Structure formats: structure tokens, C-alpha cells
Short mmCIF file of C-alpha atoms in Angstrom, two decimals:
data_model
loop_
_atom_site.label_atom_id
_atom_site.label_comp_id
_atom_site.label_asym_id
_atom_site.label_seq_id
_atom_site.Cartn_x
_atom_site.Cartn_y
_atom_site.Cartn_z
CA MET H 29 110.50 95.44 107.81
CA ARG H 30 109.32 99.02 107.43
CA GLU H 31 106.43 98.02 105.16
CA VAL H 32 104.96 95.62 107.75
CA ILE H 33 105.82 97.57 110.89
CA ASP H 34 102.24 98.68 111.60
CA ASP H 35 100.87 95.14 111.40
CA LEU H 36 103.65 93.79 113.60
CA TYR H 37 103.11 96.52 116.16
CA ALA H 38 99.37 95.85 116.32
CA TRP H 39 99.99 92.18 117.17
CA TRP H 40 102.82 93.05 119.58
CA ALA H 41 100.73 95.66 121.41
CA ALA H 42 97.88 93.16 121.75
CA GLY H 43 100.25 90.66 123.39
CA GLN H 44 100.05 88.20 120.50
CA PRO H 45 103.12 86.26 119.29
CA VAL H 46 104.21 86.72 115.68
CA GLY H 47 106.50 84.62 113.49
CA VAL H 48 108.77 86.96 111.53
CA GLY H 49 110.96 86.03 108.58
CA THR H 50 113.46 88.70 107.51
CA VAL H 51 115.83 88.63 104.54
CA VAL H 52 119.30 89.21 105.99
CA ALA H 53 121.52 88.52 102.97
CA THR H 54 121.11 87.98 99.23
CA TRP H 55 123.24 86.82 96.32
CA LYS H 56 122.81 86.98 92.56
CA SER H 57 119.24 87.75 91.44
CA ALA H 58 117.35 87.40 94.72
CA PRO H 59 114.03 89.23 94.24
CA ARG H 60 113.83 91.12 97.57
CA PRO H 61 116.54 93.14 99.35
CA ALA H 62 117.92 92.60 102.83
CA GLY H 63 115.40 93.88 105.37
CA ALA H 64 112.30 92.65 103.54
CA SER H 65 110.02 90.85 106.02
CA MET H 66 107.07 88.50 106.19
CA LEU H 67 104.84 88.13 109.24
CA VAL H 68 102.77 85.15 110.31
CA GLY H 69 100.25 85.78 113.07
CA ALA H 70 99.18 83.24 115.66
CA ASP H 71 95.90 82.89 113.75
CA GLY H 72 97.77 81.99 110.54
CA THR H 73 97.42 85.38 108.85
CA ALA H 74 100.38 86.22 106.57
CA VAL H 75 101.54 89.76 105.83
CA GLY H 76 104.45 90.91 103.67
CA SER H 77 106.92 89.07 101.48
CA VAL H 78 110.52 87.86 101.52
CA SER H 79 110.87 86.74 97.91
CA GLY H 80 107.99 88.01 95.82
CA GLY H 81 106.29 84.61 96.06
CA CYS H 82 109.18 82.19 95.55
CA VAL H 83 109.77 80.82 99.05
CA GLU H 84 106.87 82.23 101.05
CA GLY H 85 105.39 78.80 101.66
CA ALA H 86 108.56 77.46 103.27
CA VAL H 87 109.06 80.60 105.37
CA TYR H 88 105.40 80.49 106.43
CA GLU H 89 105.83 76.98 107.85
CA ARG H 90 109.10 77.87 109.58
CA ALA H 91 107.49 80.98 111.11
CA GLN H 92 104.68 78.87 112.55
CA GLU H 93 107.31 76.56 114.07
CA ALA H 94 109.08 79.59 115.57
CA ILE H 95 105.83 80.75 117.19
CA ALA H 96 105.38 77.32 118.77
CA SER H 97 108.99 76.74 119.88
CA GLY H 98 110.18 80.28 120.50
CA GLU H 99 113.49 79.41 118.78
CA GLY H 100 114.94 81.45 115.92
CA SER H 101 116.85 79.98 112.99
CA LEU H 102 118.76 81.10 109.92
CA GLU H 103 117.42 79.53 106.74
CA ARG H 104 118.99 79.57 103.27
CA TYR H 105 116.92 79.29 100.11
CA GLY H 106 118.25 79.16 96.59
CA VAL H 107 119.64 77.19 93.69
CA SER H 108 122.45 75.81 95.84
CA ASP H 109 119.94 73.95 98.02
CA ASP H 110 118.83 70.42 97.19
CA ASP H 111 115.31 71.58 97.96
CA ALA H 112 115.47 74.70 95.77
CA PHE H 113 112.96 73.41 93.25
CA ALA H 114 110.60 72.35 96.02
CA VAL H 115 110.45 75.84 97.50
CA GLY H 116 110.14 77.41 94.07
CA LEU H 117 113.16 79.76 93.91
CA THR H 118 113.73 79.42 90.18
CA CYS H 119 115.05 82.96 89.57
CA GLY H 120 118.66 81.97 90.17
CA GLY H 121 119.10 83.86 93.42
CA ILE H 122 120.02 82.85 96.94
CA LEU H 123 118.70 84.45 100.11
CA ASP H 124 119.24 83.96 103.82
CA VAL H 125 116.17 84.44 105.98
CA TRP H 126 116.24 84.86 109.76
CA VAL H 127 113.03 83.47 111.27
CA GLU H 128 112.08 84.29 114.86
CA ARG H 129 109.21 84.71 117.28
CA ILE H 130 108.46 88.27 118.35
CA ASP H 131 106.24 89.20 121.27
CA ARG H 132 106.32 91.60 124.20
CA GLU H 133 108.57 89.29 126.22
CA THR H 134 111.15 88.47 123.53
CA TYR H 135 111.30 92.04 122.19
CA PRO H 136 110.39 94.51 124.96
CA GLU H 137 112.14 97.39 123.15
CA PHE H 138 109.93 97.12 120.08
CA GLY H 139 107.51 99.83 121.21
CA ASP H 140 110.38 102.33 121.46
CA VAL H 141 111.69 101.23 118.06
CA VAL H 142 108.30 101.84 116.45
CA ALA H 143 107.99 105.23 118.14
CA SER H 144 111.37 106.23 116.68
CA ILE H 145 110.47 105.05 113.20
CA ARG H 146 107.13 106.84 113.23
CA GLY H 147 108.75 109.98 114.63
CA GLY H 148 111.45 110.04 111.97
CA SER H 149 114.27 109.39 114.46
CA PRO H 150 117.09 107.04 113.40
CA VAL H 151 117.35 103.67 115.12
CA ALA H 152 119.24 100.45 114.34
CA VAL H 153 118.29 96.96 115.50
CA VAL H 154 121.14 94.43 115.70
CA THR H 155 120.27 90.73 115.99
CA CYS H 156 122.66 87.81 116.40
CA ILE H 157 121.58 85.35 113.71
CA SER H 158 124.44 82.83 113.82
CA SER H 159 127.15 81.71 116.26
CA ASN H 160 130.10 79.38 115.63
CA ALA H 161 131.99 77.55 118.38
CA ALA H 162 130.14 79.36 121.15
CA PRO H 163 131.53 78.90 124.67
CA THR H 164 129.54 76.43 126.77
CA GLY H 165 126.33 78.00 127.99
CA ASP H 166 126.91 81.17 125.95
CA ASP H 167 124.37 81.00 123.13
CA ARG H 168 124.12 84.45 121.59
CA VAL H 169 121.74 83.53 118.76
CA GLY H 170 118.56 85.59 118.94
CA ARG H 171 119.99 88.25 121.26
CA ARG H 172 119.21 91.80 120.24
CA LEU H 173 120.76 95.25 120.72
CA VAL H 174 118.79 98.39 119.84
CA ILE H 175 120.93 101.43 119.03
CA TRP H 176 119.98 105.08 118.81
CA PRO H 177 122.45 107.92 118.17
CA ASP H 178 122.49 108.72 121.90
CA ARG H 179 121.60 105.50 123.73
CA VAL H 180 121.26 101.72 123.52
CA ALA H 181 118.92 99.05 124.89
CA GLY H 182 119.36 95.30 125.24
CA THR H 183 122.60 93.34 124.93
CA LEU H 184 124.29 90.83 122.66
CA GLY H 185 125.78 89.08 125.67
CA SER H 186 129.11 90.90 126.11
CA SER H 187 129.85 94.52 127.02
CA ARG H 188 132.88 94.63 124.71
CA LEU H 189 130.83 93.19 121.86
CA ASP H 190 128.05 95.70 122.55
CA GLU H 191 130.53 98.59 122.42
CA ALA H 192 132.14 97.48 119.16
CA VAL H 193 128.79 96.82 117.49
CA THR H 194 127.35 100.12 118.71
CA ASP H 195 130.18 102.09 117.08
CA ASP H 196 129.90 100.24 113.77
CA ALA H 197 126.10 100.19 113.69
CA ARG H 198 125.93 103.94 114.20
CA GLY H 199 128.09 104.33 111.11
CA LEU H 200 125.72 102.14 109.11
CA LEU H 201 122.75 104.02 110.53
CA ALA H 202 124.21 107.39 109.50
CA ALA H 203 124.48 106.07 105.94
CA GLY H 204 121.03 104.45 106.05
CA ARG H 205 122.54 101.02 105.34
CA THR H 206 121.25 97.61 106.37
CA ALA H 207 123.96 94.93 106.46
CA THR H 208 125.23 91.63 107.83
CA VAL H 209 128.45 91.95 109.87
CA HIS H 210 130.80 89.55 111.64
CA TYR H 211 132.65 89.65 114.97
CA GLY H 212 134.49 87.47 117.43
CA HIS H 213 132.64 86.41 120.59
CA ASP H 214 134.09 89.34 122.54
CA GLY H 215 133.73 91.98 119.84
CA GLU H 216 136.87 91.28 117.82
CA ARG H 217 136.31 92.96 114.47
CA ARG H 218 138.47 90.46 112.60
CA GLY H 219 136.59 87.54 114.05
CA ASP H 220 133.84 85.59 112.34
CA ASP H 221 132.38 83.64 115.25
CA LEU H 222 129.19 85.71 115.27
CA THR H 223 127.01 86.85 112.40
CA LEU H 224 124.91 89.91 113.21
CA PHE H 225 122.18 91.52 111.16
CA VAL H 226 122.02 95.32 111.41
CA ALA H 227 118.62 96.69 110.33
CA SER H 228 118.85 100.46 109.95
CA PHE H 229 115.71 102.55 110.18
CA ALA H 230 116.89 105.98 109.14
CA PRO H 231 114.60 108.88 108.19
CA ARG H 232 113.67 108.95 104.53
CA PRO H 233 116.47 110.24 102.30
CA ARG H 234 115.89 113.71 100.92
CA MET H 235 115.24 114.85 97.39
CA ILE H 236 115.54 118.62 97.04
CA VAL H 237 114.27 120.04 93.77
CA PHE H 238 115.24 123.59 92.90
CA GLY H 239 112.99 125.40 90.42
CA ALA H 240 109.20 125.58 90.72
CA ILE H 241 108.40 124.45 87.19
CA ASP H 242 106.16 121.75 85.72
CA PHE H 243 109.10 119.34 85.47
CA ALA H 244 109.61 119.79 89.23
CA ALA H 245 106.00 118.79 89.92
CA ALA H 246 106.45 115.54 87.99
CA LEU H 247 109.80 114.87 89.68
CA ALA H 248 108.29 115.50 93.12
CA ARG H 249 105.62 112.91 92.34
CA ILE H 250 108.09 110.19 91.33
CA GLY H 251 110.50 111.12 94.13
CA SER H 252 107.77 110.59 96.68
CA PHE H 253 106.89 107.28 95.03
CA LEU H 254 110.53 106.17 95.39
CA GLY H 255 110.49 106.91 99.10
CA TYR H 256 112.23 110.30 99.26
CA ARG H 257 111.19 113.18 101.45
CA VAL H 258 110.73 115.77 98.74
CA THR H 259 111.36 119.51 99.07
CA VAL H 260 110.71 121.99 96.27
CA CYS H 261 112.54 125.29 96.62
CA ASP H 262 112.26 128.48 94.55
CA ALA H 263 112.80 132.15 95.29
CA ARG H 264 109.59 133.16 93.51
CA PRO H 265 106.57 132.99 95.85
CA VAL H 266 104.05 133.19 93.02
CA PHE H 267 105.29 129.83 91.68
CA ALA H 268 106.48 128.06 94.85
CA THR H 269 103.11 127.08 96.30
CA LYS H 270 101.83 123.88 97.88
CA LYS H 271 98.91 123.87 95.47
CA ARG H 272 101.26 123.55 92.50
CA PHE H 273 103.30 120.81 94.19
CA PRO H 274 100.86 118.61 96.15
CA ASP H 275 103.24 115.63 96.13
CA ALA H 276 106.09 117.53 97.79
CA ASP H 277 106.48 117.18 101.54
CA GLU H 278 107.37 120.85 101.76
CA VAL H 279 107.60 123.86 99.46
CA ILE H 280 110.14 126.51 100.40
CA VAL H 281 110.28 130.13 99.20
CA GLU H 282 113.94 131.08 99.40
CA TRP H 283 116.96 131.62 97.19
CA PRO H 284 118.16 128.06 96.42
CA HIS H 285 121.78 128.55 97.48
CA ARG H 286 120.79 130.14 100.78
CA TYR H 287 118.35 127.36 101.59
CA LEU H 288 120.77 124.57 100.67
CA GLN H 289 123.64 126.09 102.63
CA ALA H 290 121.42 126.51 105.70
CA GLU H 291 120.20 122.91 105.46
CA ALA H 292 123.75 121.60 105.05
CA ASP H 293 125.02 123.69 107.98
CA ALA H 294 122.20 122.31 110.14
CA GLY H 295 123.14 118.72 109.24
CA ARG H 296 119.91 118.06 107.35
CA VAL H 297 121.58 117.05 104.06
CA ASP H 298 123.42 113.74 104.29
CA GLU H 299 125.19 111.37 101.93
CA ARG H 300 121.89 109.87 100.73
CA ALA H 301 120.41 113.16 99.52
CA VAL H 302 119.72 113.83 95.85
CA LEU H 303 119.77 117.42 94.60
CA CYS H 304 118.04 118.31 91.33
CA ILE H 305 118.57 121.80 89.92
CA LEU H 306 115.87 122.48 87.31
CA THR H 307 116.09 126.28 87.24
CA HIS H 308 118.43 126.46 84.19
CA ASP H 309 118.94 130.14 84.97
CA PRO H 310 122.53 131.17 85.85
CA LYS H 311 121.48 133.53 88.62
CA PHE H 312 119.84 130.62 90.41
CA ASP H 313 121.65 127.46 89.39
CA VAL H 314 125.30 128.56 89.53
CA PRO H 315 125.15 129.75 93.18
CA VAL H 316 123.26 126.64 94.32
CA LEU H 317 125.65 124.36 92.43
CA GLU H 318 128.59 126.02 94.18
CA VAL H 319 127.06 124.75 97.41
CA ALA H 320 125.74 121.42 96.12
CA LEU H 321 129.03 120.24 94.63
CA ARG H 322 130.87 120.88 97.88
CA ILE H 323 128.64 118.89 100.22
CA PRO H 324 128.44 115.06 100.44
CA ALA H 325 125.17 114.47 98.57
CA ALA H 326 124.63 111.22 96.67
CA TYR H 327 123.56 112.91 93.45
CA VAL H 328 123.69 116.39 91.96
CA GLY H 329 121.96 116.92 88.62
CA ALA H 330 121.18 120.06 86.64
CA MET H 331 118.77 120.62 83.76
CA GLY H 332 119.73 122.42 80.58
CA SER H 333 121.05 122.03 77.08
CA ARG H 334 124.64 121.05 76.30
CA ARG H 335 125.41 124.69 75.55
CA THR H 336 123.93 125.67 78.91
CA HIS H 337 126.02 122.96 80.54
CA GLU H 338 129.27 124.25 79.03
CA ASP H 339 128.45 127.81 80.06
CA ARG H 340 127.58 126.57 83.54
CA LEU H 341 130.90 124.72 83.85
CA ASP H 342 132.81 127.86 82.85
CA ARG H 343 130.99 129.85 85.53
CA LEU H 344 131.65 127.18 88.15
CA ARG H 345 135.35 127.12 87.31
CA GLU H 346 135.46 130.90 87.60
CA ALA H 347 133.84 130.51 91.03
CA GLY H 348 136.76 128.32 92.10
CA LEU H 349 135.33 124.82 91.87
CA SER H 350 137.86 122.10 91.08
CA ALA H 351 137.70 119.52 88.31
CA VAL H 352 136.94 116.84 90.93
CA GLU H 353 133.99 118.87 92.23
CA THR H 354 132.51 119.65 88.80
CA ALA H 355 132.92 115.99 87.77
CA ARG H 356 130.21 115.13 90.31
CA LEU H 357 127.64 117.06 88.28
CA ALA H 358 125.14 115.06 86.21
CA SER H 359 124.36 117.49 83.42
CA PRO H 360 122.35 117.47 81.25
CA ILE H 361 120.30 115.72 83.90
CA GLY H 362 118.81 112.25 83.36
CA LEU H 363 119.31 109.23 81.11
CA ASP H 364 118.80 109.14 77.37
CA LEU H 365 115.23 107.83 77.18
CA GLY H 366 114.05 110.20 74.48
CA ALA H 367 111.86 111.89 77.09
CA ARG H 368 109.68 114.83 76.03
CA THR H 369 106.96 115.48 78.63
CA PRO H 370 107.59 116.50 82.25
CA GLU H 371 106.50 113.04 83.38
CA GLU H 372 108.83 111.27 80.93
CA THR H 373 111.66 113.59 81.96
CA ALA H 374 111.02 112.78 85.62
CA VAL H 375 111.33 109.07 84.81
CA SER H 376 114.62 109.82 83.03
CA ILE H 377 115.99 111.66 86.08
CA ALA H 378 114.75 109.02 88.51
CA ALA H 379 116.32 106.29 86.37
CA GLU H 380 119.69 108.03 86.56
CA ILE H 381 119.39 108.35 90.34
CA VAL H 382 118.51 104.66 90.74
CA ALA H 383 121.32 103.59 88.39
CA GLY H 384 123.81 105.67 90.34
CA ARG H 385 122.63 104.27 93.63
CA TRP H 386 123.04 100.65 92.63
CA GLY H 387 125.82 100.88 90.05
CA GLY H 388 123.57 100.28 87.05
CA THR H 389 124.63 101.09 83.50
CA GLY H 390 121.32 102.31 82.12
CA ALA H 391 121.62 99.81 79.26
CA ARG H 392 118.83 97.44 78.25
CA LEU H 393 118.91 94.27 80.35
CA SER H 394 118.30 92.18 77.26
CA THR H 395 121.72 93.26 75.90
CA LEU H 396 123.64 92.47 79.10
CA HIS H 397 124.91 89.25 80.65
CA ASP H 398 125.85 90.51 84.13
CA ALA H 399 123.81 89.98 87.30
CA ILE H 400 120.54 91.90 87.26
CA HIS H 401 120.72 92.95 90.92
CA ARG H 402 123.76 94.50 92.56
CA GLU H 403 124.49 93.30 96.09
CA ARG H 404 124.83 96.75 97.65
CA SER H 405 124.37 100.41 96.99
CA VAL H 406 127.38 102.34 95.70
CA LEU H 407 126.03 105.62 97.05
CA THR H 408 125.23 104.67 100.66
#
């Protein structure tokens, strides 16, 4: 949804109805993740994608029907469908797509949601996409609850359900996870009467790079490309300049361990953060690693040779870090790609981060027989 939010808001603000198809669940090798969206304007304009081209035609038609009828529906596309070949999903994957009409009347909270996303404030949108054995006159499908860390708007049709979903959705939001969840009609967590889609719009995850060197500039570039909010930190003001790191969102002049500890204490480093220590100088990297390995970051990597790594481990043990804590350290940093240049090394580091996030092995796909896409992140 995030990639089409500006187009959707423009139509919404102008009072025009929009048909929206959103991927809410995937299996096997589905080409787009949950949360990917496609818009169809009242004039027939299409924006975005739910499958990279496989089922767009079918979703386009269903979105036009949703605009006309105002009714949402949950559609499944994939090899298990009799019509799979007709819609063109030949990649072997299955995806569920929730198709609905959005306008100012059906989604009055959307303006506040967009304001939160643009302002970098976390917000989750929960939509009921399926209901089994609903009580007479109690159709929850299409109802929506918008959840911020400190308030909510809308309702799913039951105060007890709203309360249960609010608690659980805030947990997903804190981890930056989008997911499909199930409840009973009155919020029973072991129930499966209702299927709800929780779309989390959390601020960009952070990548903090310590060491203002040429490798850091390349890593900042690829980190920004991957969607991270990138910070470069170094204690040396002559090297830590915005001019040297134009792709970083911020460049900080401070001792790395002091900066990281302050950010962690302020709650600005969460479980999605990746920390890359490129200083390979004991007076910088050992103190910052003492902090990094004790906070809940998704990834901690450090540059250096194998000899440097062994020396670094000895120093960390002397500082009191446990075997469990030092085992979190990815060092030498990156995957074995044979990288030489800063740009190639940045690709190596980014590949290790992506593999860790999704449970990848780093092996060549042509040598494997497992599913290409994992169903969920192992780090969020």
C-alpha cells in the first residue's frame, strides 16, 4: 500500500471512489508480499501491482465491480484454482487479494492515516476480510479499525473484539509486521470466525553505519535503496560530513558507543534495526559492540579480517559479554561473494541482511529445491 498511498490519497481527497486490491496472504512463490496494492480509479486508470503482472487483469475487473457495488470481497488466485491458467498465475504461487471500494464515506479515517505515514508516526489499519457463521444482521466484512499507539478510530463491530485486536495489532505494529489474524466474533483469540488483515505502517527501519569510510558511503546508498533510514556515525568530524555521505539521512559526529547507547535509551533503536560497524579499530568498534550486542537489533555486523575478529572476540569476552551475546555478531561482515570494491562489499553486506531477515541460506537458487520465497520474516 505504501507505494501507492499518494495516488490513493489524491483520489480520496478529490472525493472520487477507488477500487483497491490488496494482497493479504501468500503461499509458496507468490511474487508480491502481503500489503502490496493495486488501485483502479473511477476513470479506469490503474496504479500499482499485486502480482507483478500475473493476475492484474482479474483484479482490475473485480476492482471496477467493487467501485460500482460498494461491496468488498476476498479473492484467491493461484494454481489451486480451476481458473489459474486463465488469470495467468503460472509461477506456482497462491495469493489472497482483498478488493474493496475506498472513498471519503467508506474510509473517513484515511486522511489521518496518510498524515501519520507521511509524518513517520506508526499506525495500523485492521480490516475484516472474511466472516464465518456471522450472527443474523451482524456482517463484519469490510469493517475497519485504525490503531495508533495512543488511540483508535472506527470499529470492527464489537467493543471486546476491538480491545483484543488493538492489543495484538500494537504488538505487530511495534515489530513493523503486516499479517492476517483470526478471532471469534466477540474477540476470542482461539476463534476463527473472523479473518482480519493488519496492515502496519511503521517508520522506516534504521540502518546505523559506524565508520565514515568509503565502504560506508556505498552501504548507505544500498541501505537507502532497500528502504532503511540510514545514519552514518563517526567521532572524526573531518570525515563525518554530509558531503561525503549524500545518501545517508543523517550524519552524526559522536563516539559510536555513546551515540548508540543514547539512541537505545531513547527508544529509537528497535528490533528491526541493523547495525554495521565498519571502523575495524578496537578503540571504536569494541565499545560500540558492547552496546550493540546487548540491545534487540535485528542484525549486528562488524568489518575486519579473521584475525581482527578473533582479537575482537577476546576483547568482548574480557568486557563481560556472554557467548550468547557474541554469537549474535556477524563477523567478518557480509556473505562470500568475492567482493573487492566498496560497492561490491555493500552488496555482500546487504545480501547477508536480507538473508537473515527472511531465513535465506545465501546459496545459489539453482542448487536448491526449497521454496524461493519464505512466508514471513524471521527477524521481525
